[in-house]
Amino acid sequence: MANKPVTIKDIAEKLNISVSTVSRALKNNPEISLQTREAVQKLAKELKYQPNPLAVALKTQKSNTIGVVVPQIVSSFYASVVKGIEQVADEFGYQVFVSSSNEKMEKEEKNVNGFLNMRMDGIILSLSRATSTYDHIHKIQDMGVPMVLFDRTSKELEVSKVVADDAAAAHAAVTHLIEGGAKRIAFLTGPEYMLFGRNRMRGYKKALKEKGMEIDETLISRCDFTVEDAKNASLELLKRSNRPDAFFAINDELAIGAMTAAKELGLKIPDEVAVVGFSNSRRSRYMEPSMSTMDQNPKQVGREAAKLLFDQMEDKPGAKDVKEVVVHADLLVRTSSER
Amino acid sequence: MANKPVTIKDIAEKLNISVSTVSRALKNNPEISLQTREAVQKLAKELKYQPNPLAVALKTQKSNTIGVVVPQIVSSFYASVVKGIEQVADEFGYQVFVSSSNEKMEKEEKNVNGFLNMRMDGIILSLSRATSTYDHIHKIQDMGVPMVLFDRTSKELEVSKVVADDAAAAHAAVTHLIEGGAKRIAFLTGPEYMLFGRNRMRGYKKALKEKGMEIDETLISRCDFTVEDAKNASLELLKRSNRPDAFFAINDELAIGAMTAAKELGLKIPDEVAVVGFSNSRRSRYMEPSMSTMDQNPKQVGREAAKLLFDQMEDKPGAKDVKEVVVHADLLVRTSSER
DNA sequence: GTGAAAGCGCTAACAT
DNA sequence: ATGTTAGCGCTTTCAC
């Protein structure tokens, strides 16, 4: 038990050569004779040599790791973003460490400091809901550590970002509904302070205007992000004499609530009531096959963020410029026949 | 920009003392005069000195970090377990790194190797669904790295574990139902290969027997872990002439499905149909206030696992013994009036 | 083509 | 009470 990890020195001794030769041979340095290179590599394989990343990092001052801080780990949106990040990090040979701020600024600061301490080579971050000051963010910049923000960003920060175009996505969704024949489209949204909700409302209104439809404020319903709440709100709308013939909901729960309400009233979906919601979620399994959704492309968000980061880390020309990439959501149209 | 991190050497130079003195002063070593100790600590604060964990780990051969591998990160059960782990790790001054195997054995091995490489001091792991060989697990043991398994474990492995007593929990839930007056309790379960499903079935049957009730196999329904499936299965049961007056479901989705079915048929809950499900989930927001649930205590699972791990790491007497702790689920009884 | 030596930042004998 | 030294595992000049 307690097998000591094998070091470069062990290899050197067994082969009666110096550690520097081993080090070079391991990285296939052509200055070393093919013969010794092969001998070293063979032995390394046999001994299952694994370089000690701590020593490498200490020496080279880079850890080949990046850190990502998300507001919550229990969210398929962020989980998918992380997957996207991992994909491209993998291509670049980097390890990814993830931590969650749980929507607390304090935890976010702790995570950032931890990452900085661990000498991570770059940081990808989405601001927690509670984050109000940016000292920890500035600290990252002060230390010259590459960083990119995604999803929850701030205009006050001069950093590269990748965001979703919420308004455009909403616009596309609502346009789809209109072109499908909807005349009265209800808009289900959440608390007013949610930025993406406001943006999606913009897109909703814009689409209506473009099609020459009037905006009926009574069709705009605000409720909590729970299925229950959304269902009640939807029921209320649907029981009116002049009921909506379509719902556009800004997230999963709300869409499910609307659907549930429609079904409870025996209305056929999508013929009598069409529903389009946003999704990024396993929870879409709760959704009906007849419901179209906007896919937020979270994985793409992750990939773009990582790309931006690696651009900076590789010191490409102009890489230090502040960039902003917008990831568009895809409209997934599902027709009943699809099932 | 690019503020170099301050080192112990910087402090030593500014104070014209040696690095070892600084090192000692920083850890409040009483061998150092109070005077210099204070001077050092003051300067360290001013300069915002942060020890380089890489250097410390390289030197001391311990990284003060532990790694945890979970099958999936998008699961509130595992998320809560991690929280529990983080709590006690924090008390011990350890950092926690989490990675997900996504139910793939390959990724699990990769994660484990990564952790081992990073010289983490201990590993807490829950086996992925796909894990069939245990070389990577044995490697951890070979290297003498403390480890504890939780939730998804294997009898083939001689390691400390913390598990839930699924049978006992099911037993408690079903007993609760019986004592509430239920006469015909349906059992909603998932695919046969799921171990916890089999265990919960044992508890279900045992509870029935204890109360002198006969086991009606037609009340046992197997379906996929989706709300849709569970709803259909429940509808079928509820439409029989001799319908069940209660459901015991082995997870969230199934419980929700049962509830949905009951509601759709206009049956009152819990008066006409009582439902008890397991939960560990935010998804419980989908649940009705009238539904009682078994809380799996995931956080406690995490805490116990971490405790077991730190016991090993501190080389307490007998700590290397293989231990097994069982975490019991709590029955959360909800009555309608509670809301 | 290979080796010796220095050093990354820190700790811990071992002096003094 | 403090300094000197060695060394953790590795990379990288600089010699030869």
XYZ file of C-alpha atoms (C1' of nucleotides) in Angstrom:
710
model
C 0.000 0.000 0.000
C 0.928 3.675 -0.301
C 2.638 3.388 -3.657
C 4.710 6.494 -3.962
C 4.104 8.245 -7.241
C 7.032 7.831 -9.593
C 9.033 10.924 -10.392
C 11.324 12.018 -13.131
C 14.186 11.323 -10.788
C 13.217 7.664 -10.433
C 13.388 7.299 -14.174
C 16.710 9.085 -14.360
C 18.262 6.815 -11.779
C 17.060 3.610 -13.370
C 18.478 4.755 -16.686
C 21.603 6.319 -15.285
C 20.969 9.601 -16.959
C 20.214 13.026 -15.607
C 16.829 14.373 -14.745
C 17.114 17.093 -17.305
C 17.613 14.535 -20.023
C 14.564 12.698 -18.830
C 12.572 15.894 -18.767
C 13.564 16.640 -22.330
C 13.056 13.117 -23.552
C 9.572 13.114 -22.115
C 8.624 16.102 -24.212
C 10.248 14.596 -27.253
C 12.910 17.235 -27.502
C 14.834 16.500 -30.747
C 18.099 17.461 -29.089
C 17.943 14.159 -27.285
C 18.973 11.079 -29.216
C 16.118 9.029 -30.468
C 17.520 6.121 -28.560
C 17.331 7.660 -25.129
C 14.052 9.310 -25.949
C 12.514 5.953 -26.647
C 14.078 4.330 -23.638
C 12.767 7.042 -21.359
C 9.289 7.010 -22.807
C 9.117 3.275 -22.604
C 10.147 3.193 -18.980
C 7.822 6.050 -18.160
C 4.957 4.065 -19.583
C 5.924 0.961 -17.651
C 6.256 2.823 -14.403
C 3.040 4.721 -15.150
C 4.838 7.961 -14.652
C 2.548 10.939 -14.217
C 4.011 14.411 -14.068
C 3.249 16.226 -10.865
C 1.099 19.151 -11.959
C 1.907 21.039 -8.786
C 5.596 21.013 -9.510
C 5.032 21.925 -13.128
C 2.749 24.769 -12.201
C 5.127 26.047 -9.577
C 7.961 26.052 -12.016
C 6.257 27.311 -15.134
C 3.853 29.639 -13.380
C 0.915 28.205 -15.225
C -1.371 25.522 -14.001
C -3.120 24.533 -17.201
C -6.387 24.871 -15.435
C -9.246 27.298 -15.723
C -11.898 27.999 -13.160
C -15.543 28.645 -13.774
C -17.905 30.189 -11.284
C -21.620 29.754 -11.807
C -24.471 31.124 -9.711
C -25.963 27.693 -9.270
C -24.909 24.248 -10.100
C -28.417 22.833 -9.941
C -29.478 24.366 -13.157
C -29.372 22.632 -16.453
C -28.564 25.895 -18.126
C -25.330 26.302 -16.241
C -24.600 22.609 -16.371
C -24.756 22.754 -20.138
C -22.652 25.866 -20.287
C -20.029 24.065 -18.249
C -20.158 21.150 -20.645
C -19.486 23.510 -23.520
C -16.571 25.025 -21.669
C -15.174 21.612 -20.873
C -15.336 20.627 -24.502
C -13.116 23.371 -25.744
C -10.881 23.322 -22.678
C -10.269 19.704 -23.437
C -9.170 20.584 -26.952
C -6.669 23.000 -25.502
C -5.473 20.524 -22.936
C -6.800 22.410 -19.970
C -8.507 21.136 -16.871
C -11.684 22.819 -15.721
C -12.694 23.418 -12.144
C -16.208 24.472 -11.391
C -17.623 26.075 -8.319
C -20.954 27.564 -7.454
C -21.676 30.845 -5.743
C -25.187 29.780 -4.798
C -26.263 33.270 -5.768
C -24.255 34.695 -2.895
C -21.727 37.395 -3.503
C -19.688 36.267 -0.532
C -19.330 32.767 -1.898
C -18.532 34.173 -5.302
C -15.681 36.179 -3.863
C -14.446 33.147 -2.005
C -14.496 31.062 -5.145
C -12.674 33.674 -7.137
C -10.011 34.054 -4.494
C -9.627 30.317 -4.324
C -9.105 30.130 -8.053
C -6.681 33.014 -8.034
C -4.799 31.391 -5.205
C -4.617 28.144 -7.062
C -3.031 30.101 -9.857
C -5.639 29.161 -12.390
C -4.756 30.466 -15.797
C -8.146 31.896 -16.579
C -11.581 32.440 -15.125
C -15.030 32.228 -16.639
C -17.781 33.626 -14.504
C -21.456 34.395 -14.345
C -22.372 36.956 -11.721
C -24.499 35.860 -8.811
C -27.824 37.552 -8.302
C -26.500 39.135 -5.142
C -23.313 40.555 -6.575
C -23.356 44.301 -6.202
C -19.709 45.288 -5.918
C -16.943 44.247 -8.208
C -13.743 44.340 -6.195
C -13.113 40.661 -6.692
C -13.630 41.035 -10.422
C -11.216 43.910 -10.593
C -8.726 41.891 -8.628
C -8.743 39.292 -11.372
C -7.979 41.973 -13.885
C -5.311 43.513 -11.685
C -3.546 40.214 -11.517
C -3.604 40.024 -15.267
C -5.602 36.837 -15.248
C -7.695 36.350 -18.396
C -11.405 36.370 -17.731
C -14.698 36.240 -19.527
C -18.168 36.811 -18.194
C -21.264 35.097 -19.477
C -25.010 35.251 -19.127
C -25.178 37.386 -16.003
C -22.876 40.228 -16.780
C -22.715 43.910 -16.012
C -22.272 46.889 -18.284
C -20.095 48.405 -15.633
C -17.433 45.809 -16.238
C -14.938 46.169 -19.049
C -14.522 42.504 -19.760
C -15.229 40.201 -22.645
C -18.656 38.686 -22.394
C -20.915 36.217 -24.034
C -24.595 36.746 -23.696
C -27.840 35.583 -25.153
C -29.907 37.928 -27.226
C -33.065 37.579 -25.223
C -35.009 40.128 -27.147
C -34.205 38.521 -30.482
C -35.136 35.098 -29.195
C -38.446 36.333 -27.858
C -39.061 38.128 -31.101
C -38.510 34.930 -33.047
C -40.764 32.932 -30.779
C -43.615 35.377 -30.924
C -43.273 35.798 -34.661
C -43.537 32.046 -34.965
C -46.723 32.102 -32.959
C -48.208 34.867 -35.084
C -47.328 33.112 -38.281
C -48.963 30.045 -36.883
C -52.180 32.006 -36.745
C -52.215 33.291 -33.175
C -54.179 36.496 -32.678
C -54.046 37.026 -28.955
C -50.729 36.063 -27.470
C -50.386 36.134 -23.719
C -46.988 36.904 -22.240
C -46.054 35.102 -19.059
C -43.134 36.628 -17.240
C -41.458 36.723 -13.842
C -40.388 39.292 -11.292
C -39.687 42.710 -12.738
C -36.080 42.836 -11.641
C -35.088 39.975 -13.904
C -33.220 41.540 -16.762
C -33.807 38.752 -19.216
C -37.518 39.030 -18.564
C -37.497 42.676 -19.561
C -35.496 41.905 -22.661
C -37.850 39.189 -23.703
C -40.757 41.513 -23.186
C -39.104 43.939 -25.585
C -38.865 41.210 -28.190
C -42.462 40.232 -27.605
C -43.729 43.728 -28.134
C -41.530 44.343 -31.117
C -42.799 41.238 -32.861
C -46.391 42.275 -32.294
C -45.804 45.742 -33.629
C -44.037 44.455 -36.668
C -47.041 42.392 -37.539
C -49.311 45.324 -36.968
C -50.890 43.817 -33.885
C -51.802 45.948 -30.950
C -50.282 45.369 -27.561
C -52.879 44.347 -25.047
C -51.412 44.927 -21.605
C -54.040 42.731 -20.032
C -52.427 39.788 -21.794
C -49.182 40.396 -19.961
C -49.075 38.469 -16.749
C -46.400 38.557 -14.128
C -45.973 35.752 -11.643
C -43.443 33.793 -9.655
C -41.307 31.192 -11.316
C -43.405 28.276 -10.148
C -45.636 25.984 -12.070
C -48.401 26.549 -9.585
C -48.336 30.297 -9.915
C -48.112 30.156 -13.659
C -51.008 27.775 -13.818
C -53.194 30.062 -11.770
C -52.232 33.086 -13.793
C -52.953 31.199 -16.984
C -56.287 29.924 -15.745
C -57.330 33.443 -15.045
C -56.414 34.534 -18.541
C -58.079 31.564 -20.156
C -61.321 32.002 -18.331
C -61.841 35.459 -19.730
C -64.394 35.879 -22.441
C -61.708 37.098 -24.761
C -59.198 34.416 -23.961
C -55.706 34.252 -25.473
C -55.087 31.706 -28.191
C -51.398 31.449 -27.458
C -48.901 31.769 -24.629
C -45.337 32.902 -24.734
C -43.635 32.054 -21.460
C -40.167 33.204 -20.517
C -39.119 29.997 -18.850
C -39.845 26.355 -18.277
C -41.993 26.576 -15.223
C -44.185 29.235 -16.662
C -44.666 27.311 -19.886
C -45.566 24.179 -18.009
C -47.992 26.145 -15.904
C -49.685 27.515 -18.994
C -49.942 24.072 -20.520
C -51.327 22.580 -17.384
C -53.945 25.273 -17.196
C -54.996 24.776 -20.797
C -55.334 21.065 -20.333
C -57.291 21.455 -17.147
C -59.792 23.493 -19.088
C -59.896 20.857 -21.780
C -58.394 23.105 -24.435
C -56.501 21.408 -27.219
C -52.854 22.196 -27.646
C -51.692 23.632 -29.951
C -54.909 23.974 -31.896
C -56.896 25.928 -29.375
C -54.013 27.253 -27.353
C -50.443 27.317 -28.622
C -47.627 27.517 -26.114
C -44.017 28.448 -26.663
C -41.561 28.452 -23.813
C -37.869 28.781 -23.258
C -35.942 25.750 -22.295
C -32.489 24.552 -21.567
C -33.565 21.839 -19.400
C -34.057 18.230 -18.685
C -37.275 19.482 -17.341
C -38.423 19.699 -20.897
C -39.413 16.100 -20.350
C -42.360 17.563 -18.537
C -43.266 19.283 -21.705
C -45.662 18.075 -24.266
C -44.595 17.040 -27.711
C -46.911 19.649 -29.081
C -45.100 22.526 -27.457
C -42.450 24.456 -29.311
C -39.563 25.845 -27.352
C -36.706 28.256 -27.679
C -33.481 26.405 -27.042
C -31.064 28.777 -25.406
C -28.024 26.978 -26.714
C -26.291 26.946 -23.380
C -23.546 24.679 -24.613
C -22.762 27.167 -27.317
C -22.568 29.882 -24.708
C -19.977 27.816 -22.911
C -17.989 27.132 -26.032
C -17.905 30.763 -27.014
C -16.876 31.847 -23.559
C -14.050 29.345 -23.504
C -12.897 30.384 -26.948
C -12.782 33.993 -25.900
C -10.786 33.003 -22.858
C -8.245 30.935 -24.719
C -7.830 33.723 -27.235
C -6.747 35.924 -24.392
C -4.536 33.308 -22.843
C -2.688 32.709 -26.054
C -1.951 36.383 -26.375
C -3.298 36.550 -29.857
C -3.117 39.982 -31.399
C -6.085 41.974 -30.270
C -7.105 39.269 -27.872
C -6.996 41.599 -24.941
C -9.653 43.779 -26.510
C -12.985 43.616 -24.827
C -15.273 41.545 -26.982
C -18.887 40.648 -26.770
C -20.375 37.658 -28.471
C -24.076 37.056 -28.709
C -25.403 33.538 -28.828
C -28.737 33.153 -30.503
C -31.437 30.851 -29.305
C -32.882 28.279 -31.656
C -36.563 27.847 -32.146
C -37.474 24.207 -31.865
C -40.780 23.740 -33.549
C -42.581 20.616 -32.576
C -45.659 19.486 -34.360
C -48.005 16.920 -32.939
C -47.225 14.513 -35.720
C -43.627 14.430 -34.631
C -44.360 11.983 -31.912
C -1.715 45.532 -14.355
C -0.288 42.061 -13.868
C 0.412 42.495 -10.174
C 2.789 39.764 -9.252
C 1.577 37.872 -6.238
C 3.621 38.722 -3.172
C 5.755 35.958 -1.725
C 7.287 35.198 1.594
C 10.559 36.339 0.137
C 9.213 39.803 -0.601
C 8.221 40.148 3.011
C 11.558 38.865 4.201
C 13.450 41.384 2.114
C 11.383 44.352 3.171
C 11.910 43.400 6.787
C 15.518 42.329 6.416
C 14.914 38.965 7.934
C 15.096 35.459 6.549
C 12.310 33.662 4.784
C 12.163 30.981 7.415
C 11.529 33.555 10.059
C 8.735 34.942 7.987
C 7.333 31.490 7.457
C 7.337 30.860 11.157
C 6.004 34.257 12.076
C 3.146 33.747 9.707
C 2.088 30.619 11.526
C 2.488 32.332 14.854
C 5.300 30.119 15.966
C 6.052 31.118 19.591
C 9.756 30.666 18.976
C 9.653 33.913 17.086
C 9.634 37.107 19.118
C 6.282 38.715 19.425
C 7.754 41.799 17.919
C 8.787 40.292 14.623
C 5.697 38.162 14.505
C 3.554 41.233 14.622
C 5.678 43.099 12.145
C 5.501 40.243 9.692
C 1.797 39.738 10.069
C 1.142 43.411 9.697
C 3.155 43.670 6.532
C 1.617 40.508 5.162
C -1.787 42.041 5.626
C -0.755 45.260 3.968
C 0.747 43.497 1.022
C -2.214 41.149 0.875
C 0.103 38.205 1.038
C -1.485 34.909 0.068
C 0.466 31.707 0.472
C 0.958 29.817 -2.759
C -0.923 26.588 -2.227
C 1.021 24.891 -4.992
C 4.299 25.468 -3.251
C 2.881 24.415 0.070
C 1.434 21.269 -1.388
C 4.620 20.422 -3.187
C 6.600 20.828 -0.038
C 4.312 19.278 2.501
C 2.910 16.629 0.221
C -0.596 17.550 1.109
C -2.840 19.875 -0.785
C -5.542 20.498 1.774
C -8.078 19.678 -0.835
C -10.468 16.809 -1.301
C -12.152 15.747 -4.493
C -15.674 14.515 -4.903
C -16.960 12.657 -7.922
C -20.688 12.482 -8.462
C -22.585 10.743 -11.241
C -24.421 13.885 -12.140
C -24.247 17.429 -11.072
C -27.727 18.270 -12.285
C -29.373 16.484 -9.465
C -30.451 18.118 -6.312
C -29.630 14.981 -4.410
C -25.982 15.168 -5.310
C -25.931 18.918 -5.075
C -27.100 18.659 -1.490
C -24.638 15.926 -0.697
C -21.895 18.189 -1.958
C -23.160 20.970 0.238
C -22.940 18.680 3.237
C -19.419 17.713 2.307
C -18.419 21.328 1.864
C -19.753 22.167 5.278
C -17.541 19.784 7.142
C -14.599 20.290 4.807
C -14.827 23.928 5.674
C -14.627 23.145 9.359
C -11.476 21.198 8.714
C -10.020 23.910 6.543
C -10.140 21.918 3.348
C -11.088 22.990 -0.129
C -13.495 20.833 -2.085
C -13.365 20.168 -5.789
C -16.314 18.575 -7.472
C -16.520 16.834 -10.789
C -19.196 14.862 -12.511
C -18.875 11.557 -14.283
C -22.099 12.076 -16.192
C -22.822 8.444 -15.504
C -19.896 7.437 -17.668
C -17.238 5.147 -16.323
C -14.657 6.668 -18.624
C -15.263 10.136 -17.290
C -15.229 8.789 -13.772
C -11.801 7.318 -14.314
C -10.602 10.550 -15.823
C -11.877 12.504 -12.855
C -10.286 10.163 -10.374
C -6.965 10.297 -12.165
C -7.148 14.040 -12.307
C -7.723 14.219 -8.573
C -4.963 11.766 -7.853
C -2.650 13.740 -10.076
C -3.512 16.934 -8.318
C -2.508 15.170 -5.146
C -5.818 15.631 -3.465
C -5.731 14.392 0.086
C -8.921 12.417 -0.086
C -11.669 11.377 -2.434
C -15.400 10.983 -1.944
C -17.178 9.220 -4.732
C -20.487 7.864 -5.891
C -20.203 5.267 -8.620
C -21.591 6.077 -12.032
C -24.306 3.890 -13.417
C -21.912 2.616 -16.053
C -19.076 1.687 -13.746
C -18.396 -2.001 -14.031
C -14.707 -2.377 -13.257
C -12.898 -0.954 -10.317
C -9.295 -0.481 -11.350
C -9.435 3.220 -10.782
C -10.893 2.677 -7.351
C -8.205 0.222 -6.438
C -5.628 2.671 -7.683
C -6.836 5.155 -5.102
C -6.380 2.562 -2.419
C -2.983 1.525 -3.748
C -1.799 5.069 -3.507
C -2.936 5.159 0.079
C -5.339 7.987 -0.550
C -8.266 8.056 1.882
C -11.586 7.462 0.206
C -15.221 7.019 1.013
C -18.039 5.917 -1.224
C -21.609 7.091 -0.891
C -25.024 6.323 -2.279
C -23.967 4.269 -5.271
C -21.539 1.811 -3.823
C -20.581 -1.769 -4.423
C -20.294 -4.694 -2.074
C -17.247 -5.769 -3.987
C -15.342 -2.797 -2.702
C -13.707 -2.801 0.698
C -14.105 0.848 1.409
C -15.939 2.932 3.939
C -19.355 3.878 2.720
C -22.338 5.917 3.609
C -25.636 4.788 2.297
C -29.294 5.386 2.773
C -31.440 2.698 4.272
C -33.919 2.540 1.458
C -35.866 -0.348 2.868
C -36.292 1.325 6.234
C -37.385 4.560 4.640
C -39.948 2.814 2.473
C -41.112 0.900 5.473
C -41.671 4.103 7.394
C -43.504 5.731 4.522
C -45.836 2.829 3.936
C -46.485 2.408 7.624
C -47.440 6.050 7.728
C -49.890 5.481 4.915
C -51.422 2.478 6.622
C -51.789 4.296 9.877
C -53.476 7.065 7.992
C -56.129 4.590 7.006
C -54.949 3.366 3.630
C -56.126 -0.095 2.708
C -54.879 -0.541 -0.822
C -51.476 1.011 -1.343
C -50.091 1.081 -4.851
C -46.332 0.921 -5.298
C -44.859 2.905 -8.149
C -41.342 1.924 -9.020
C -38.793 2.178 -11.812
C -36.629 -0.107 -13.896
C -35.811 -3.389 -12.243
C -32.047 -2.893 -12.250
C -32.245 0.049 -9.893
C -31.040 -1.232 -6.587
C -32.745 1.372 -4.475
C -36.014 0.476 -6.135
C -35.658 -3.120 -5.061
C -34.754 -2.076 -1.552
C -37.733 0.186 -1.291
C -39.935 -2.580 -2.512
C -38.646 -4.749 0.329
C -39.608 -2.070 2.818
C -43.002 -1.691 1.212
C -43.761 -5.384 1.480
C -42.414 -5.667 4.963
C -44.621 -2.839 6.199
C -47.673 -4.453 4.670
C -46.902 -7.797 6.219
C -46.315 -6.290 9.614
C -49.756 -4.782 9.533
C -51.249 -8.043 8.421
C -52.119 -6.768 4.995
C -51.806 -8.971 1.990
C -49.506 -8.077 -0.870
C -51.441 -7.473 -4.026
C -48.988 -7.715 -6.907
C -51.411 -5.955 -9.213
C -50.875 -2.841 -7.145
C -47.189 -2.845 -7.991
C -46.508 -0.858 -11.098
C -43.228 -0.450 -12.873
C -42.593 2.440 -15.225
C -39.975 4.823 -16.479
C -38.854 7.713 -14.354
C -40.977 10.256 -16.139
C -44.040 12.101 -14.982
C -45.844 11.133 -18.135
C -45.260 7.451 -17.679
C -46.128 7.541 -14.030
C -49.298 9.407 -14.754
C -50.421 6.827 -17.274
C -49.557 3.956 -14.974
C -51.451 5.641 -12.162
C -54.450 6.368 -14.321
C -54.657 2.729 -15.181
C -54.579 1.752 -11.545
C -57.103 4.377 -10.549
C -59.593 3.394 -13.211
C -59.931 -0.116 -11.910
C -63.040 -0.981 -10.012
C -60.929 -1.790 -7.017
C -58.758 1.291 -7.130
C -55.918 1.994 -4.727
C -56.529 4.551 -2.006
C -52.876 5.466 -1.695
C -49.672 5.616 -3.686
C -46.145 5.099 -2.551
C -43.751 6.270 -5.235
C -40.022 5.749 -5.152
C -39.100 9.112 -6.548
C -40.237 12.580 -7.412
C -41.372 12.061 -10.926
C -43.414 9.043 -10.068
C -45.085 10.797 -7.173
C -45.947 13.771 -9.318
C -47.322 11.465 -11.959
C -49.561 9.770 -9.416
C -50.785 13.092 -8.129
C -51.471 14.391 -11.564
C -53.447 11.296 -12.414
C -55.518 11.537 -9.274
C -56.311 15.155 -9.924
C -57.218 14.484 -13.485
C -59.795 12.026 -12.271
C -61.050 14.556 -9.785
C -60.040 12.556 -6.775
C -59.317 14.494 -3.636
C -55.854 14.299 -2.156
C -55.152 13.034 0.392
C -58.677 12.141 1.383
C -59.536 9.913 -1.532
C -56.012 9.149 -2.633
C -52.982 9.660 -0.416
C -49.601 9.993 -2.014
C -46.156 9.672 -0.461
C -43.038 10.133 -2.514
C -39.356 10.451 -1.985
C -37.764 13.793 -2.466
C -34.519 15.567 -2.232
C -35.374 18.057 -4.708
C -36.187 21.546 -5.663
C -38.658 19.810 -7.801
C -40.727 19.380 -4.718
C -42.108 22.748 -5.640
C -44.111 20.808 -8.147
C -45.577 18.899 -5.299
C -48.752 19.641 -3.552
C -48.827 20.825 0.007
C -50.977 17.848 0.786
C -48.382 15.312 -0.190
C -46.090 13.812 2.386
C -42.580 12.959 1.364
C -39.573 11.067 2.561
C -36.669 13.435 2.796
C -33.543 11.535 1.973
C -31.321 13.787 4.011
C -28.758 14.189 1.284
C -26.880 16.835 3.193
C -26.481 14.448 6.060
C -25.135 11.857 3.669
C -22.512 14.381 2.610
C -21.625 15.297 6.155
C -21.226 11.686 7.195
C -19.112 10.885 4.188
C -16.840 13.809 4.855
C -16.538 12.895 8.513
C -15.538 9.379 7.621
C -12.974 10.752 5.228
C -11.432 13.159 7.687
C -11.285 10.413 10.274
C -9.107 8.484 7.892
C -7.027 11.471 6.970
C -6.275 12.277 10.549
C -5.072 8.767 11.141
C -7.265 8.322 14.127
C -6.949 4.932 15.735
C -9.117 2.499 13.856
C -9.862 5.041 11.209
C -8.557 2.847 8.488
C -11.158 0.225 9.297
C -13.862 -0.111 6.734
C -16.956 1.503 8.115
C -20.459 1.804 6.905
C -22.826 4.478 8.057
C -26.477 4.458 7.269
C -28.356 7.698 6.929
C -32.039 7.504 7.612
C -34.640 9.360 5.660
C -37.097 11.599 7.448
C -40.789 11.413 6.884
C -42.181 14.845 6.241
C -45.857 14.745 6.882
C -47.759 17.560 5.308
C -51.332 18.241 6.076
C -53.456 20.491 3.959
C -53.834 22.949 6.778
C -50.130 23.544 6.764
C -50.417 25.832 3.859
C 23.415 14.943 -27.058
C 23.753 15.371 -22.150
C 24.596 17.130 -17.528
C 25.019 20.553 -13.736
C 22.843 24.037 -11.535
C 19.519 27.332 -10.424
C 15.087 28.344 -8.996
C 9.611 28.365 -8.702
C 7.523 29.388 -3.131
C 7.460 27.188 0.697
C 8.675 24.263 5.093
C 11.519 22.081 8.376
C 15.509 20.080 10.237
C 19.661 21.672 11.789
C 22.605 24.999 13.132
C 23.943 29.203 15.918
C 15.075 34.078 18.562
C 16.775 33.737 13.926
C 19.454 32.184 9.947
C 21.273 28.427 6.826
C 20.363 24.658 4.188
C 18.165 21.260 1.826
C 14.585 19.682 -0.817
C 9.496 18.888 -2.698
C 9.298 17.706 -8.664
C 9.991 19.917 -12.375
C 11.916 23.118 -16.329
C 15.394 25.674 -18.306
C 19.500 28.236 -19.009
C 24.190 27.497 -19.551
C 28.154 24.571 -20.052
C 30.697 20.958 -22.202
